[in-house]
Amino acid sequence: QVHVVESGGGAVQAGGSLRLSCAASGRTFSGYAMGWFRQAPGKEREFVAAINWAGGSTYYADSVKGRFTISRDNAKNAVFLQMNSLKPEDTAVYYCAAGPDYPMMAVATYADLTAYDYWGQGTQVTVSS
């Protein structure tokens, strides 16, 4: 069992930045892939970014590539999402998730929300124009 808690959400103007944090506890954190997903009102939850267990491989949705950066600190059981150049369409509840990471796991798996077993409660990000 892995328990994850997000923090760092808030309200910013377009063009601004926010840094989300996800604190994990429970089983060996370093053995898990970590992902960030988001869900806007009336829309399905969608993939934002993911990072493999060692932090050497990262994956991004096309909509955030070049603006968002995912990172992790296994010594602190934490994962981060640095969000720059925010747009109103980034407004959503952002969720942190943990899932098993396997050697040679397909890239598409990191973006698949069904591959993640443990989810946080989410943190609201609101970007105004």
N, CA, C and O atoms as a GROMACS GRO file, in nm:
protein
  516
    1GLN      N    1   0.084  -0.119   0.000
    1GLN     CA    2   0.000   0.000   0.000
    1GLN      C    3   0.087   0.124   0.000
    1GLN      O    4   0.184   0.133   0.076
    2VAL      N    5   0.053   0.219  -0.085
    2VAL     CA    6   0.122   0.347  -0.091
    2VAL      C    7   0.018   0.455  -0.072
    2VAL      O    8  -0.085   0.456  -0.139
    3HIS      N    9   0.045   0.545   0.017
    3HIS     CA   10  -0.044   0.657   0.042
    3HIS      C   11   0.019   0.783  -0.016
    3HIS      O   12   0.134   0.814   0.015
    4VAL      N   13  -0.055   0.856  -0.100
    4VAL     CA   14   0.000   0.975  -0.162
    4VAL      C   15  -0.088   1.095  -0.130
    4VAL      O   16  -0.211   1.085  -0.126
    5VAL      N   17  -0.024   1.208  -0.109
    5VAL     CA   18  -0.094   1.332  -0.077
    5VAL      C   19  -0.036   1.445  -0.160
    5VAL      O   20   0.085   1.470  -0.156
    6GLU      N   21  -0.122   1.512  -0.235
    6GLU     CA   22  -0.078   1.624  -0.318
    6GLU      C   23  -0.087   1.756  -0.241
    6GLU      O   24  -0.166   1.770  -0.148
    7SER      N   25  -0.004   1.851  -0.283
    7SER     CA   26  -0.010   1.986  -0.230
    7SER      C   27   0.046   2.081  -0.333
    7SER      O   28   0.109   2.040  -0.430
    8GLY      N   29   0.022   2.210  -0.311
    8GLY     CA   30   0.081   2.312  -0.398
    8GLY      C   31  -0.012   2.374  -0.497
    8GLY      O   32   0.028   2.465  -0.571
    9GLY      N   33  -0.136   2.328  -0.502
    9GLY     CA   34  -0.229   2.388  -0.595
    9GLY      C   35  -0.266   2.529  -0.553
    9GLY      O   36  -0.232   2.574  -0.444
   10GLY      N   37  -0.335   2.598  -0.642
   10GLY     CA   38  -0.377   2.735  -0.611
   10GLY      C   39  -0.430   2.804  -0.734
   10GLY      O   40  -0.456   2.741  -0.837
   11ALA      N   41  -0.445   2.935  -0.722
   11ALA     CA   42  -0.496   3.016  -0.831
   11ALA      C   43  -0.387   3.109  -0.880
   11ALA      O   44  -0.322   3.178  -0.802
   12VAL      N   45  -0.366   3.111  -1.012
   12VAL     CA   46  -0.265   3.196  -1.073
   12VAL      C   47  -0.320   3.255  -1.201
   12VAL      O   48  -0.419   3.207  -1.256
   13GLN      N   49  -0.256   3.359  -1.248
   13GLN     CA   50  -0.293   3.417  -1.376
   13GLN      C   51  -0.220   3.344  -1.488
   13GLN      O   52  -0.116   3.281  -1.466
   14ALA      N   53  -0.276   3.354  -1.605
   14ALA     CA   54  -0.213   3.293  -1.722
   14ALA      C   55  -0.070   3.342  -1.736
   14ALA      O   56  -0.041   3.461  -1.718
   15GLY      N   57   0.019   3.249  -1.768
   15GLY     CA   58   0.160   3.282  -1.778
   15GLY      C   59   0.237   3.258  -1.651
   15GLY      O   60   0.360   3.260  -1.651
   16GLY      N   61   0.166   3.235  -1.543
   16GLY     CA   62   0.229   3.212  -1.414
   16GLY      C   63   0.278   3.070  -1.396
   16GLY      O   64   0.269   2.987  -1.487
   17SER      N   65   0.330   3.042  -1.277
   17SER     CA   66   0.387   2.911  -1.246
   17SER      C   67   0.335   2.859  -1.113
   17SER      O   68   0.300   2.935  -1.023
   18LEU      N   69   0.332   2.729  -1.103
   18LEU     CA   70   0.301   2.661  -0.978
   18LEU      C   71   0.387   2.536  -0.971
   18LEU      O   72   0.425   2.479  -1.073
   19ARG      N   73   0.416   2.493  -0.850
   19ARG     CA   74   0.489   2.368  -0.830
   19ARG      C   75   0.406   2.278  -0.740
   19ARG      O   76   0.382   2.310  -0.623
   20LEU      N   77   0.362   2.167  -0.794
   20LEU     CA   78   0.288   2.070  -0.718
   20LEU      C   79   0.383   1.968  -0.656
   20LEU      O   80   0.485   1.932  -0.714
   21SER      N   81   0.348   1.925  -0.536
   21SER     CA   82   0.426   1.824  -0.468
   21SER      C   83   0.336   1.706  -0.433
   21SER      O   84   0.216   1.720  -0.412
   22CYS      N   85   0.398   1.590  -0.428
   22CYS     CA   86   0.326   1.468  -0.390
   22CYS      C   87   0.414   1.394  -0.290
   22CYS      O   88   0.524   1.351  -0.322
   23ALA      N   89   0.363   1.379  -0.169
   23ALA     CA   90   0.434   1.307  -0.065
   23ALA      C   91   0.379   1.166  -0.056
   23ALA      O   92   0.257   1.146  -0.051
   24ALA      N   93   0.468   1.068  -0.056
   24ALA     CA   94   0.426   0.929  -0.054
   24ALA      C   95   0.475   0.861   0.073
   24ALA      O   96   0.580   0.895   0.127
   25SER      N   97   0.398   0.766   0.120
   25SER     CA   98   0.436   0.688   0.237
   25SER      C   99   0.385   0.545   0.217
   25SER      O  100   0.297   0.520   0.135
   26GLY      N  101   0.442   0.453   0.293
   26GLY     CA  102   0.399   0.315   0.283
   26GLY      C  103   0.509   0.228   0.226
   26GLY      O  104   0.623   0.232   0.273
   27ARG      N  105   0.476   0.150   0.126
   27ARG     CA  106   0.571   0.057   0.069
   27ARG      C  107   0.684   0.131  -0.003
   27ARG      O  108   0.678   0.253  -0.020
   28THR      N  109   0.783   0.059  -0.045
   28THR     CA  110   0.902   0.118  -0.103
   28THR      C  111   0.866   0.210  -0.219
   28THR      O  112   0.829   0.165  -0.328
   29PHE      N  113   0.879   0.338  -0.194
   29PHE     CA  114   0.841   0.439  -0.293
   29PHE      C  115   0.924   0.427  -0.419
   29PHE      O  116   0.873   0.444  -0.530
   30SER      N  117   1.051   0.398  -0.403
   30SER     CA  118   1.140   0.399  -0.518
   30SER      C  119   1.109   0.291  -0.619
   30SER      O  120   1.159   0.295  -0.732
   31GLY      N  121   1.027   0.195  -0.583
   31GLY     CA  122   0.993   0.089  -0.676
   31GLY      C  123   0.875   0.121  -0.766
   31GLY      O  124   0.836   0.039  -0.850
   32TYR      N  125   0.818   0.239  -0.751
   32TYR     CA  126   0.696   0.274  -0.822
   32TYR      C  127   0.719   0.382  -0.928
   32TYR      O  128   0.797   0.475  -0.909
   33ALA      N  129   0.650   0.365  -1.038
   33ALA     CA  130   0.637   0.475  -1.132
   33ALA      C  131   0.537   0.574  -1.073
   33ALA      O  132   0.443   0.534  -1.004
   34MET      N  133   0.558   0.700  -1.100
   34MET     CA  134   0.470   0.804  -1.048
   34MET      C  135   0.413   0.886  -1.163
   34MET      O  136   0.483   0.917  -1.259
   35GLY      N  137   0.287   0.919  -1.152
   35GLY     CA  138   0.223   0.996  -1.258
   35GLY      C  139   0.141   1.110  -1.202
   35GLY      O  140   0.096   1.108  -1.088
   36TRP      N  141   0.123   1.210  -1.286
   36TRP     CA  142   0.032   1.319  -1.259
   36TRP      C  143  -0.078   1.314  -1.365
   36TRP      O  144  -0.053   1.303  -1.485
   37PHE      N  145  -0.200   1.324  -1.317
   37PHE     CA  146  -0.316   1.328  -1.404
   37PHE      C  147  -0.400   1.449  -1.364
   37PHE      O  148  -0.381   1.505  -1.256
   38ARG      N  149  -0.491   1.490  -1.450
   38ARG     CA  150  -0.578   1.602  -1.415
   38ARG      C  151  -0.718   1.578  -1.469
   38ARG      O  152  -0.740   1.505  -1.565
   39GLN      N  153  -0.812   1.644  -1.403
   39GLN     CA  154  -0.951   1.631  -1.444
   39GLN      C  155  -1.019   1.766  -1.433
   39GLN      O  156  -1.030   1.823  -1.324
   40ALA      N  157  -1.063   1.816  -1.546
   40ALA     CA  158  -1.137   1.942  -1.552
   40ALA      C  159  -1.286   1.913  -1.538
   40ALA      O  160  -1.329   1.801  -1.565
   41PRO      N  161  -1.364   2.010  -1.496
   41PRO     CA  162  -1.509   1.988  -1.480
   41PRO      C  163  -1.572   1.939  -1.609
   41PRO      O  164  -1.552   1.997  -1.716
   42GLY      N  165  -1.648   1.832  -1.599
   42GLY     CA  166  -1.718   1.777  -1.713
   42GLY      C  167  -1.632   1.698  -1.810
   42GLY      O  168  -1.680   1.655  -1.915
   43LYS      N  169  -1.507   1.678  -1.774
   43LYS     CA  170  -1.416   1.605  -1.863
   43LYS      C  171  -1.360   1.481  -1.793
   43LYS      O  172  -1.366   1.469  -1.671
   44GLU      N  173  -1.307   1.390  -1.872
   44GLU     CA  174  -1.246   1.271  -1.816
   44GLU      C  175  -1.108   1.304  -1.761
   44GLU      O  176  -1.044   1.401  -1.801
   45ARG      N  177  -1.064   1.222  -1.669
   45ARG     CA  178  -0.929   1.237  -1.615
   45ARG      C  179  -0.828   1.206  -1.726
   45ARG      O  180  -0.843   1.108  -1.799
   46GLU      N  181  -0.728   1.290  -1.736
   46GLU     CA  182  -0.631   1.273  -1.844
   46GLU      C  183  -0.488   1.275  -1.791
   46GLU      O  184  -0.458   1.331  -1.686
   47PHE      N  185  -0.401   1.211  -1.868
   47PHE     CA  186  -0.260   1.202  -1.835
   47PHE      C  187  -0.193   1.338  -1.852
   47PHE      O  188  -0.222   1.413  -1.945
   48VAL      N  189  -0.103   1.369  -1.759
   48VAL     CA  190  -0.023   1.491  -1.768
   48VAL      C  191   0.125   1.458  -1.783
   48VAL      O  192   0.189   1.500  -1.880
   49ALA      N  193   0.179   1.382  -1.688
   49ALA     CA  194   0.322   1.351  -1.690
   49ALA      C  195   0.347   1.228  -1.604
   49ALA      O  196   0.269   1.196  -1.514
   50ALA      N  197   0.457   1.159  -1.632
   50ALA     CA  198   0.495   1.042  -1.553
   50ALA      C  199   0.646   1.032  -1.549
   50ALA      O  200   0.717   1.087  -1.633
   51ILE      N  201   0.693   0.958  -1.449
   51ILE     CA  202   0.837   0.939  -1.431
   51ILE      C  203   0.860   0.797  -1.383
   51ILE      O  204   0.784   0.745  -1.301
   52ASN      N  205   0.965   0.734  -1.435
   52ASN     CA  206   0.990   0.596  -1.395
   52ASN      C  207   1.050   0.590  -1.254
   52ASN      O  208   1.077   0.694  -1.193
   53TRP      N  209   1.072   0.470  -1.205
   53TRP     CA  210   1.110   0.454  -1.064
   53TRP      C  211   1.242   0.522  -1.032
   53TRP      O  212   1.259   0.575  -0.922
   54ALA      N  213   1.335   0.523  -1.126
   54ALA     CA  214   1.467   0.579  -1.099
   54ALA      C  215   1.474   0.728  -1.131
   54ALA      O  216   1.570   0.796  -1.094
   55GLY      N  217   1.374   0.779  -1.199
   55GLY     CA  218   1.375   0.919  -1.237
   55GLY      C  219   1.449   0.948  -1.366
   55GLY      O  220   1.464   1.064  -1.404
   56GLY      N  221   1.496   0.843  -1.432
   56GLY     CA  222   1.573   0.865  -1.554
   56GLY      C  223   1.490   0.881  -1.679
   56GLY      O  224   1.540   0.926  -1.782
   57SER      N  225   1.364   0.845  -1.671
   57SER     CA  226   1.277   0.856  -1.789
   57SER      C  227   1.150   0.932  -1.750
   57SER      O  228   1.087   0.903  -1.649
   58THR      N  229   1.116   1.028  -1.832
   58THR     CA  230   0.996   1.108  -1.808
   58THR      C  231   0.909   1.110  -1.934
   58THR      O  232   0.958   1.093  -2.045
   59TYR      N  233   0.781   1.130  -1.914
   59TYR     CA  234   0.684   1.124  -2.022
   59TYR      C  235   0.583   1.236  -2.002
   59TYR      O  236   0.545   1.267  -1.888
   60TYR      N  237   0.541   1.298  -2.110
   60TYR     CA  238   0.452   1.412  -2.101
   60TYR      C  239   0.340   1.405  -2.205
   60TYR      O  240   0.358   1.353  -2.315
   61ALA      N  241   0.226   1.458  -2.167
   61ALA     CA  242   0.121   1.480  -2.265
   61ALA      C  243   0.166   1.592  -2.359
   61ALA      O  244   0.238   1.684  -2.319
   62ASP      N  245   0.123   1.584  -2.483
   62ASP     CA  246   0.163   1.686  -2.580
   62ASP      C  247   0.122   1.826  -2.534
   62ASP      O  248   0.191   1.924  -2.562
   63SER      N  249   0.010   1.835  -2.465
   63SER     CA  250  -0.044   1.965  -2.425
   63SER      C  251   0.042   2.036  -2.322
   63SER      O  252   0.028   2.157  -2.303
   64VAL      N  253   0.130   1.964  -2.253
   64VAL     CA  254   0.210   2.027  -2.148
   64VAL      C  255   0.360   2.019  -2.178
   64VAL      O  256   0.440   2.076  -2.105
   65LYS      N  257   0.396   1.950  -2.283
   65LYS     CA  258   0.538   1.932  -2.316
   65LYS      C  259   0.604   2.068  -2.337
   65LYS      O  260   0.554   2.153  -2.409
   66GLY      N  261   0.719   2.085  -2.273
   66GLY     CA  262   0.791   2.211  -2.284
   66GLY      C  263   0.751   2.313  -2.179
   66GLY      O  264   0.820   2.414  -2.162
   67ARG      N  265   0.642   2.290  -2.110
   67ARG     CA  266   0.595   2.382  -2.005
   67ARG      C  267   0.601   2.319  -1.866
   67ARG      O  268   0.630   2.388  -1.768
   68PHE      N  269   0.575   2.190  -1.858
   68PHE     CA  270   0.573   2.119  -1.729
   68PHE      C  271   0.696   2.030  -1.718
   68PHE      O  272   0.746   1.978  -1.818
   69THR      N  273   0.743   2.012  -1.595
   69THR     CA  274   0.855   1.922  -1.568
   69THR      C  275   0.824   1.837  -1.446
   69THR      O  276   0.792   1.888  -1.340
   70ILE      N  277   0.835   1.706  -1.464
   70ILE     CA  278   0.815   1.614  -1.353
   70ILE      C  279   0.951   1.570  -1.300
   70ILE      O  280   1.045   1.550  -1.378
   71SER      N  281   0.961   1.555  -1.170
   71SER     CA  282   1.085   1.508  -1.108
   71SER      C  283   1.050   1.433  -0.981
   71SER      O  284   0.937   1.440  -0.934
   72ARG      N  285   1.146   1.361  -0.927
   72ARG     CA  286   1.122   1.287  -0.804
   72ARG      C  287   1.247   1.287  -0.718
   72ARG      O  288   1.359   1.301  -0.768
   73ASP      N  289   1.227   1.271  -0.590
   73ASP     CA  290   1.335   1.259  -0.493
   73ASP      C  291   1.305   1.135  -0.411
   73ASP      O  292   1.226   1.140  -0.316
   74ASN      N  293   1.367   1.023  -0.445
   74ASN     CA  294   1.336   0.897  -0.377
   74ASN      C  295   1.380   0.900  -0.231
   74ASN      O  296   1.322   0.830  -0.148
   75ALA      N  297   1.481   0.978  -0.200
   75ALA     CA  298   1.527   0.987  -0.062
   75ALA      C  299   1.422   1.054   0.027
   75ALA      O  300   1.416   1.030   0.147
   76LYS      N  301   1.340   1.139  -0.034
   76LYS     CA  302   1.236   1.210   0.040
   76LYS      C  303   1.097   1.158   0.011
   76LYS      O  304   0.997   1.214   0.057
   77ASN      N  305   1.089   1.050  -0.067
   77ASN     CA  306   0.958   0.993  -0.102
   77ASN      C  307   0.865   1.098  -0.160
   77ASN      O  308   0.750   1.112  -0.117
   78ALA      N  309   0.916   1.172  -0.256
   78ALA     CA  310   0.837   1.282  -0.311
   78ALA      C  311   0.852   1.290  -0.462
   78ALA      O  312   0.954   1.252  -0.519
   79VAL      N  313   0.748   1.340  -0.524
   79VAL     CA  314   0.750   1.368  -0.668
   79VAL      C  315   0.692   1.508  -0.687
   79VAL      O  316   0.607   1.553  -0.610
   80PHE      N  317   0.740   1.575  -0.790
   80PHE     CA  318   0.705   1.714  -0.811
   80PHE      C  319   0.659   1.738  -0.954
   80PHE      O  320   0.697   1.665  -1.046
   81LEU      N  321   0.578   1.839  -0.971
   81LEU     CA  322   0.538   1.882  -1.105
   81LEU      C  323   0.553   2.033  -1.111
   81LEU      O  324   0.474   2.108  -1.054
   82GLN      N  325   0.657   2.078  -1.181
   82GLN     CA  326   0.678   2.220  -1.202
   82GLN      C  327   0.600   2.262  -1.325
   82GLN      O  328   0.619   2.208  -1.434
   83MET      N  329   0.510   2.358  -1.307
   83MET     CA  330   0.423   2.401  -1.415
   83MET      C  331   0.450   2.547  -1.446
   83MET      O  332   0.426   2.635  -1.364
   84ASN      N  333   0.499   2.572  -1.565
   84ASN     CA  334   0.530   2.707  -1.610
   84ASN      C  335   0.439   2.745  -1.727
   84ASN      O  336   0.375   2.660  -1.788
   85SER      N  337   0.435   2.874  -1.755
   85SER     CA  338   0.355   2.925  -1.867
   85SER      C  339   0.213   2.868  -1.864
   85SER      O  340   0.162   2.819  -1.965
   86LEU      N  341   0.153   2.875  -1.750
   86LEU     CA  342   0.020   2.816  -1.733
   86LEU      C  343  -0.084   2.886  -1.819
   86LEU      O  344  -0.077   3.007  -1.843
   87LYS      N  345  -0.180   2.807  -1.863
   87LYS     CA  346  -0.288   2.855  -1.949
   87LYS      C  347  -0.422   2.827  -1.881
   87LYS      O  348  -0.431   2.737  -1.796
   88PRO      N  349  -0.525   2.901  -1.916
   88PRO     CA  350  -0.657   2.874  -1.857
   88PRO      C  351  -0.701   2.729  -1.876
   88PRO      O  352  -0.771   2.673  -1.791
   89GLU      N  353  -0.662   2.668  -1.987
   89GLU     CA  354  -0.702   2.530  -2.012
   89GLU      C  355  -0.629   2.429  -1.924
   89GLU      O  356  -0.660   2.310  -1.928
   90ASP      N  357  -0.533   2.476  -1.846
   90ASP     CA  358  -0.468   2.389  -1.748
   90ASP      C  359  -0.549   2.378  -1.619
   90ASP      O  360  -0.515   2.300  -1.530
   91THR      N  361  -0.655   2.456  -1.608
   91THR     CA  362  -0.739   2.453  -1.489
   91THR      C  363  -0.801   2.315  -1.472
   91THR      O  364  -0.868   2.264  -1.562
   92ALA      N  365  -0.778   2.256  -1.354
   92ALA     CA  366  -0.827   2.121  -1.328
   92ALA      C  367  -0.788   2.082  -1.185
   92ALA      O  368  -0.714   2.153  -1.118
   93VAL      N  369  -0.840   1.970  -1.142
   93VAL     CA  370  -0.790   1.905  -1.021
   93VAL      C  371  -0.677   1.812  -1.065
   93VAL      O  372  -0.694   1.729  -1.155
   94TYR      N  373  -0.563   1.827  -1.002
   94TYR     CA  374  -0.446   1.748  -1.037
   94TYR      C  375  -0.426   1.637  -0.935
   94TYR      O  376  -0.429   1.659  -0.814
   95TYR      N  377  -0.406   1.516  -0.987
   95TYR     CA  378  -0.392   1.398  -0.904
   95TYR      C  379  -0.254   1.336  -0.922
   95TYR      O  380  -0.200   1.329  -1.032
   96CYS      N  381  -0.198   1.293  -0.811
   96CYS     CA  382  -0.075   1.216  -0.810
   96CYS      C  383  -0.111   1.069  -0.798
   96CYS      O  384  -0.205   1.034  -0.727
   97ALA      N  385  -0.037   0.983  -0.866
   97ALA     CA  386  -0.067   0.840  -0.863
   97ALA      C  387   0.061   0.759  -0.864
   97ALA      O  388   0.162   0.800  -0.921
   98ALA      N  389   0.055   0.642  -0.802
   98ALA     CA  390   0.168   0.550  -0.797
   98ALA      C  391   0.127   0.416  -0.856
   98ALA      O  392   0.017   0.366  -0.832
   99GLY      N  393   0.218   0.359  -0.934
   99GLY     CA  394   0.190   0.231  -0.995
   99GLY      C  395   0.316   0.149  -1.011
   99GLY      O  396   0.425   0.206  -1.009
  100PRO      N  397   0.305   0.019  -1.028
  100PRO     CA  398   0.423  -0.066  -1.043
  100PRO      C  399   0.502  -0.031  -1.168
  100PRO      O  400   0.445   0.004  -1.272
  101ASP      N  401   0.631  -0.040  -1.157
  101ASP     CA  402   0.720  -0.010  -1.269
  101ASP      C  403   0.799  -0.135  -1.302
  101ASP      O  404   0.862  -0.192  -1.214
  102TYR      N  405   0.796  -0.178  -1.426
  102TYR     CA  406   0.862  -0.300  -1.468
  102TYR      C  407   0.968  -0.268  -1.573
  102TYR      O  408   0.955  -0.170  -1.647
  103PRO      N  409   1.073  -0.349  -1.579
  103PRO     CA  410   1.172  -0.330  -1.686
  103PRO      C  411   1.106  -0.342  -1.822
  103PRO      O  412   1.021  -0.428  -1.842
  104MET      N  413   1.143  -0.258  -1.915
  104MET     CA  414   1.092  -0.260  -2.050
  104MET      C  415   0.941  -0.233  -2.058
  104MET      O  416   0.876  -0.273  -2.155
  105MET      N  417   0.886  -0.167  -1.957
  105MET     CA  418   0.743  -0.137  -1.961
  105MET      C  419   0.715  -0.043  -2.077
  105MET      O  420   0.791   0.051  -2.102
  106ALA      N  421   0.607  -0.068  -2.148
  106ALA     CA  422   0.573   0.013  -2.264
  106ALA      C  423   0.549   0.158  -2.224
  106ALA      O  424   0.492   0.186  -2.119
  107VAL      N  425   0.592   0.247  -2.309
  107VAL     CA  426   0.576   0.389  -2.282
  107VAL      C  427   0.430   0.424  -2.261
  107VAL      O  428   0.396   0.505  -2.174
  108ALA      N  429   0.343   0.363  -2.339
  108ALA     CA  430   0.200   0.393  -2.329
  108ALA      C  431   0.143   0.359  -2.192
  108ALA      O  432   0.043   0.416  -2.149
  109THR      N  433   0.207   0.266  -2.125
  109THR     CA  434   0.158   0.224  -1.993
  109THR      C  435   0.170   0.337  -1.892
  109THR      O  436   0.086   0.352  -1.804
  110TYR      N  437   0.275   0.417  -1.905
  110TYR     CA  438   0.294   0.527  -1.810
  110TYR      C  439   0.183   0.630  -1.821
  110TYR      O  440   0.156   0.703  -1.725
  111ALA      N  441   0.119   0.638  -1.934
  111ALA     CA  442   0.012   0.735  -1.956
  111ALA      C  443  -0.127   0.677  -1.932
  111ALA      O  444  -0.227   0.747  -1.947
  112ASP      N  445  -0.132   0.551  -1.895
  112ASP     CA  446  -0.259   0.481  -1.878
  112ASP      C  447  -0.301   0.487  -1.731
  112ASP      O  448  -0.234   0.429  -1.646
  113LEU      N  449  -0.409   0.556  -1.702
  113LEU     CA  450  -0.446   0.572  -1.562
  113LEU      C  451  -0.481   0.440  -1.496
  113LEU      O  452  -0.472   0.428  -1.374
  114THR      N  453  -0.520   0.341  -1.575
  114THR     CA  454  -0.554   0.210  -1.515
  114THR      C  455  -0.429   0.135  -1.468
  114THR      O  456  -0.441   0.035  -1.398
  115ALA      N  457  -0.311   0.182  -1.506
  115ALA     CA  458  -0.187   0.119  -1.463
  115ALA      C  459  -0.145   0.162  -1.322
  115ALA      O  460  -0.050   0.108  -1.265
  116TYR      N  461  -0.215   0.260  -1.268
  116TYR     CA  462  -0.179   0.315  -1.137
  116TYR      C  463  -0.274   0.263  -1.030
  116TYR      O  464  -0.396   0.265  -1.046
  117ASP      N  465  -0.216   0.218  -0.920
  117ASP     CA  466  -0.295   0.156  -0.815
  117ASP      C  467  -0.334   0.250  -0.702
  117ASP      O  468  -0.436   0.231  -0.636
  118TYR      N  469  -0.253   0.352  -0.680
  118TYR     CA  470  -0.272   0.437  -0.563
  118TYR      C  471  -0.285   0.582  -0.607
  118TYR      O  472  -0.204   0.632  -0.685
  119TRP      N  473  -0.388   0.648  -0.556
  119TRP     CA  474  -0.420   0.784  -0.597
  119TRP      C  475  -0.438   0.875  -0.476
  119TRP      O  476  -0.485   0.834  -0.371
  120GLY      N  477  -0.398   1.000  -0.495
  120GLY     CA  478  -0.424   1.101  -0.394
  120GLY      C  479  -0.563   1.160  -0.412
  120GLY      O  480  -0.638   1.121  -0.501
  121GLN      N  481  -0.595   1.254  -0.326
  121GLN     CA  482  -0.726   1.319  -0.329
  121GLN      C  483  -0.733   1.434  -0.428
  121GLN      O  484  -0.841   1.482  -0.461
  122GLY      N  485  -0.619   1.478  -0.474
  122GLY     CA  486  -0.617   1.584  -0.574
  122GLY      C  487  -0.596   1.722  -0.514
  122GLY      O  488  -0.625   1.746  -0.397
  123THR      N  489  -0.544   1.812  -0.597
  123THR     CA  490  -0.525   1.951  -0.558
  123THR      C  491  -0.572   2.039  -0.674
  123THR      O  492  -0.541   2.012  -0.790
  124GLN      N  493  -0.645   2.144  -0.641
  124GLN     CA  494  -0.706   2.228  -0.743
  124GLN      C  495  -0.605   2.329  -0.798
  124GLN      O  496  -0.533   2.394  -0.722
  125VAL      N  497  -0.601   2.339  -0.929
  125VAL     CA  498  -0.522   2.442  -0.997
  125VAL      C  499  -0.618   2.523  -1.083
  125VAL      O  500  -0.690   2.468  -1.167
  126THR      N  501  -0.619   2.653  -1.061
  126THR     CA  502  -0.707   2.742  -1.136
  126THR      C  503  -0.623   2.850  -1.202
  126THR      O  504  -0.550   2.923  -1.135
  127VAL      N  505  -0.633   2.860  -1.334
  127VAL     CA  506  -0.557   2.958  -1.410
  127VAL      C  507  -0.655   3.054  -1.474
  127VAL      O  508  -0.741   3.014  -1.553
  128SER      N  509  -0.643   3.181  -1.441
  128SER     CA  510  -0.733   3.283  -1.494
  128SER      C  511  -0.667   3.358  -1.610
  128SER      O  512  -0.544   3.372  -1.614
  129SER      N  513  -0.750   3.403  -1.701
  129SER     CA  514  -0.696   3.473  -1.819
  129SER      C  515  -0.681   3.622  -1.793
  129SER      O  516  -0.638   3.695  -1.882
   0.00000   0.00000   0.00000
